[in-house]
């Protein structure tokens, strides 16, 4: 579980790029960005002990 969370925390920021490139033109894009950011934080917290 921690391995999956760790690698998710590594990969998720790449999903920000299309959202940032498109810009925050609508509330759904802002919501998607905030959701991805929250998911990234959760994944980083869970996966921070991977290979510890």
mmCIF file of N, CA and C in Angstrom:
data_model
loop_
_atom_site.group_PDB
_atom_site.id
_atom_site.type_symbol
_atom_site.label_atom_id
_atom_site.label_comp_id
_atom_site.label_asym_id
_atom_site.label_seq_id
_atom_site.Cartn_x
_atom_site.Cartn_y
_atom_site.Cartn_z
ATOM 1 N N UNK A 1 0.820 -1.198 0.000
ATOM 2 C CA UNK A 1 0.000 0.000 0.000
ATOM 3 C C UNK A 1 0.865 1.263 0.000
ATOM 4 N N UNK A 2 1.924 1.255 0.812
ATOM 5 C CA UNK A 2 2.765 2.446 0.856
ATOM 6 C C UNK A 2 3.520 2.650 -0.460
ATOM 7 N N UNK A 3 3.862 1.555 -1.116
ATOM 8 C CA UNK A 3 4.538 1.665 -2.406
ATOM 9 C C UNK A 3 3.644 2.307 -3.458
ATOM 10 N N UNK A 4 2.400 1.883 -3.502
ATOM 11 C CA UNK A 4 1.448 2.469 -4.447
ATOM 12 C C UNK A 4 1.219 3.948 -4.137
ATOM 13 N N UNK A 5 1.095 4.273 -2.874
ATOM 14 C CA UNK A 5 0.898 5.672 -2.484
ATOM 15 C C UNK A 5 2.123 6.514 -2.839
ATOM 16 N N UNK A 6 3.313 5.970 -2.602
ATOM 17 C CA UNK A 6 4.539 6.697 -2.923
ATOM 18 C C UNK A 6 4.618 7.006 -4.409
ATOM 19 N N UNK A 7 4.419 5.994 -5.245
ATOM 20 C CA UNK A 7 4.527 6.201 -6.685
ATOM 21 C C UNK A 7 3.388 7.054 -7.229
ATOM 22 N N UNK A 8 2.232 6.992 -6.586
ATOM 23 C CA UNK A 8 1.144 7.894 -6.970
ATOM 24 C C UNK A 8 1.530 9.343 -6.676
ATOM 25 N N UNK A 9 2.165 9.562 -5.541
ATOM 26 C CA UNK A 9 2.611 10.908 -5.196
ATOM 27 C C UNK A 9 3.672 11.414 -6.168
ATOM 28 N N UNK A 10 4.435 10.517 -6.742
ATOM 29 C CA UNK A 10 5.446 10.903 -7.725
ATOM 30 C C UNK A 10 4.801 11.239 -9.068
ATOM 31 N N UNK A 11 3.808 10.466 -9.481
ATOM 32 C CA UNK A 11 3.221 10.594 -10.816
ATOM 33 C C UNK A 11 2.120 11.659 -10.884
ATOM 34 N N UNK A 12 1.368 11.840 -9.825
ATOM 35 C CA UNK A 12 0.228 12.761 -9.854
ATOM 36 C C UNK A 12 0.572 14.187 -10.282
ATOM 37 N N UNK A 13 1.706 14.749 -9.911
ATOM 38 C CA UNK A 13 1.994 16.116 -10.368
ATOM 39 C C UNK A 13 2.034 16.276 -11.889
ATOM 40 N N UNK A 14 2.295 15.224 -12.621
ATOM 41 C CA UNK A 14 2.277 15.321 -14.076
ATOM 42 C C UNK A 14 0.866 15.566 -14.612
ATOM 43 N N UNK A 15 -0.140 15.214 -13.828
ATOM 44 C CA UNK A 15 -1.518 15.480 -14.232
ATOM 45 C C UNK A 15 -1.904 16.942 -14.025
ATOM 46 N N UNK A 16 -1.101 17.680 -13.272
ATOM 47 C CA UNK A 16 -1.356 19.113 -13.103
ATOM 48 C C UNK A 16 -1.061 19.877 -14.389
ATOM 49 N N UNK A 17 -0.105 19.403 -15.166
ATOM 50 C CA UNK A 17 0.371 20.150 -16.322
ATOM 51 C C UNK A 17 -0.728 20.510 -17.319
ATOM 52 N N UNK A 18 -1.579 19.567 -17.740
ATOM 53 C CA UNK A 18 -2.653 19.963 -18.665
ATOM 54 C C UNK A 18 -3.618 20.974 -18.044
ATOM 55 N N UNK A 19 -3.888 20.830 -16.761
ATOM 56 C CA UNK A 19 -4.787 21.776 -16.099
ATOM 57 C C UNK A 19 -4.166 23.165 -16.034
ATOM 58 N N UNK A 20 -2.886 23.227 -15.736
ATOM 59 C CA UNK A 20 -2.202 24.511 -15.686
ATOM 60 C C UNK A 20 -2.063 25.127 -17.071
ATOM 61 N N UNK A 21 -1.834 24.295 -18.081
ATOM 62 C CA UNK A 21 -1.710 24.800 -19.445
ATOM 63 C C UNK A 21 -3.033 25.368 -19.951
ATOM 64 N N UNK A 22 -4.138 24.740 -19.578
ATOM 65 C CA UNK A 22 -5.449 25.213 -20.004
ATOM 66 C C UNK A 22 -5.855 26.459 -19.237
ATOM 67 N N UNK A 23 -5.406 26.568 -18.013
ATOM 68 C CA UNK A 23 -5.742 27.718 -17.183
ATOM 69 C C UNK A 23 -6.979 27.453 -16.346
ATOM 70 N N UNK A 24 -7.190 28.291 -15.393
ATOM 71 C CA UNK A 24 -8.326 28.140 -14.486
ATOM 72 C C UNK A 24 -9.517 28.920 -15.023
ATOM 73 N N UNK A 25 -10.033 28.457 -16.150
ATOM 74 C CA UNK A 25 -11.116 29.164 -16.834
ATOM 75 C C UNK A 25 -12.495 28.824 -16.302
ATOM 76 N N UNK A 26 -12.611 27.725 -15.600
ATOM 77 C CA UNK A 26 -13.921 27.358 -15.072
ATOM 78 C C UNK A 26 -13.765 26.747 -13.689
ATOM 79 N N UNK A 27 -14.862 26.696 -12.984
ATOM 80 C CA UNK A 27 -14.818 26.157 -11.624
ATOM 81 C C UNK A 27 -14.552 24.656 -11.621
ATOM 82 N N UNK A 28 -14.917 23.961 -12.693
ATOM 83 C CA UNK A 28 -14.645 22.520 -12.740
ATOM 84 C C UNK A 28 -13.148 22.244 -12.854
ATOM 85 N N UNK A 29 -12.424 23.093 -13.541
ATOM 86 C CA UNK A 29 -10.970 22.922 -13.647
ATOM 87 C C UNK A 29 -10.313 23.227 -12.305
ATOM 88 N N UNK A 30 -10.794 24.258 -11.640
ATOM 89 C CA UNK A 30 -10.272 24.581 -10.311
ATOM 90 C C UNK A 30 -10.566 23.427 -9.354
ATOM 91 N N UNK A 31 -11.756 22.862 -9.436
ATOM 92 C CA UNK A 31 -12.116 21.721 -8.594
ATOM 93 C C UNK A 31 -11.253 20.505 -8.874
ATOM 94 N N UNK A 32 -10.986 20.248 -10.152
ATOM 95 C CA UNK A 32 -10.119 19.126 -10.509
ATOM 96 C C UNK A 32 -8.705 19.343 -9.987
ATOM 97 N N UNK A 33 -8.210 20.575 -10.090
ATOM 98 C CA UNK A 33 -6.869 20.879 -9.597
ATOM 99 C C UNK A 33 -6.792 20.702 -8.085
ATOM 100 N N UNK A 34 -7.768 21.218 -7.370
ATOM 101 C CA UNK A 34 -7.780 21.095 -5.913
ATOM 102 C C UNK A 34 -7.924 19.626 -5.505
ATOM 103 N N UNK A 35 -8.746 18.872 -6.219
ATOM 104 C CA UNK A 35 -8.899 17.446 -5.934
ATOM 105 C C UNK A 35 -7.614 16.675 -6.161
ATOM 106 N N UNK A 36 -6.932 16.957 -7.267
ATOM 107 C CA UNK A 36 -5.646 16.306 -7.532
ATOM 108 C C UNK A 36 -4.600 16.688 -6.489
ATOM 109 N N UNK A 37 -4.612 17.940 -6.093
ATOM 110 C CA UNK A 37 -3.674 18.395 -5.076
ATOM 111 C C UNK A 37 -3.933 17.688 -3.752
ATOM 112 N N UNK A 38 -5.196 17.571 -3.373
ATOM 113 C CA UNK A 38 -5.540 16.874 -2.128
ATOM 114 C C UNK A 38 -5.159 15.396 -2.209
ATOM 115 N N UNK A 39 -5.424 14.777 -3.341
ATOM 116 C CA UNK A 39 -5.058 13.372 -3.530
ATOM 117 C C UNK A 39 -3.547 13.197 -3.464
ATOM 118 N N UNK A 40 -2.805 14.152 -4.023
ATOM 119 C CA UNK A 40 -1.351 14.095 -3.983
ATOM 120 C C UNK A 40 -0.827 14.210 -2.556
ATOM 121 N N UNK A 41 -1.428 15.074 -1.767
ATOM 122 C CA UNK A 41 -1.022 15.225 -0.369
ATOM 123 C C UNK A 41 -1.299 13.946 0.410
ATOM 124 N N UNK A 42 -2.470 13.360 0.208
ATOM 125 C CA UNK A 42 -2.813 12.106 0.898
ATOM 126 C C UNK A 42 -1.846 10.998 0.497
ATOM 127 N N UNK A 43 -1.555 10.900 -0.800
ATOM 128 C CA UNK A 43 -0.620 9.877 -1.269
ATOM 129 C C UNK A 43 0.777 10.093 -0.690
ATOM 130 N N UNK A 44 1.202 11.346 -0.588
ATOM 131 C CA UNK A 44 2.518 11.629 -0.013
ATOM 132 C C UNK A 44 2.575 11.290 1.465
ATOM 133 N N UNK A 45 1.506 11.559 2.187
ATOM 134 C CA UNK A 45 1.486 11.240 3.613
ATOM 135 C C UNK A 45 1.504 9.739 3.826
ATOM 136 N N UNK A 46 0.719 9.005 3.047
ATOM 137 C CA UNK A 46 0.665 7.549 3.204
ATOM 138 C C UNK A 46 1.977 6.908 2.720
ATOM 139 N N UNK A 47 2.535 7.422 1.634
ATOM 140 C CA UNK A 47 3.712 6.791 1.045
ATOM 141 C C UNK A 47 5.052 7.281 1.541
ATOM 142 N N UNK A 48 5.058 8.172 2.526
ATOM 143 C CA UNK A 48 6.345 8.745 2.941
ATOM 144 C C UNK A 48 7.260 7.743 3.636
ATOM 145 N N UNK A 49 6.739 6.630 4.093
ATOM 146 C CA UNK A 49 7.588 5.624 4.749
ATOM 147 C C UNK A 49 7.994 4.495 3.820
ATOM 148 N N UNK A 50 7.746 4.633 2.535
ATOM 149 C CA UNK A 50 8.118 3.611 1.566
ATOM 150 C C UNK A 50 9.636 3.434 1.566
ATOM 151 N N UNK A 51 10.097 2.228 1.715
ATOM 152 C CA UNK A 51 11.528 1.861 1.796
ATOM 153 C C UNK A 51 12.222 2.543 2.973
ATOM 154 N N UNK A 52 11.518 2.671 4.051
ATOM 155 C CA UNK A 52 12.095 3.299 5.244
ATOM 156 C C UNK A 52 12.717 2.259 6.135
#
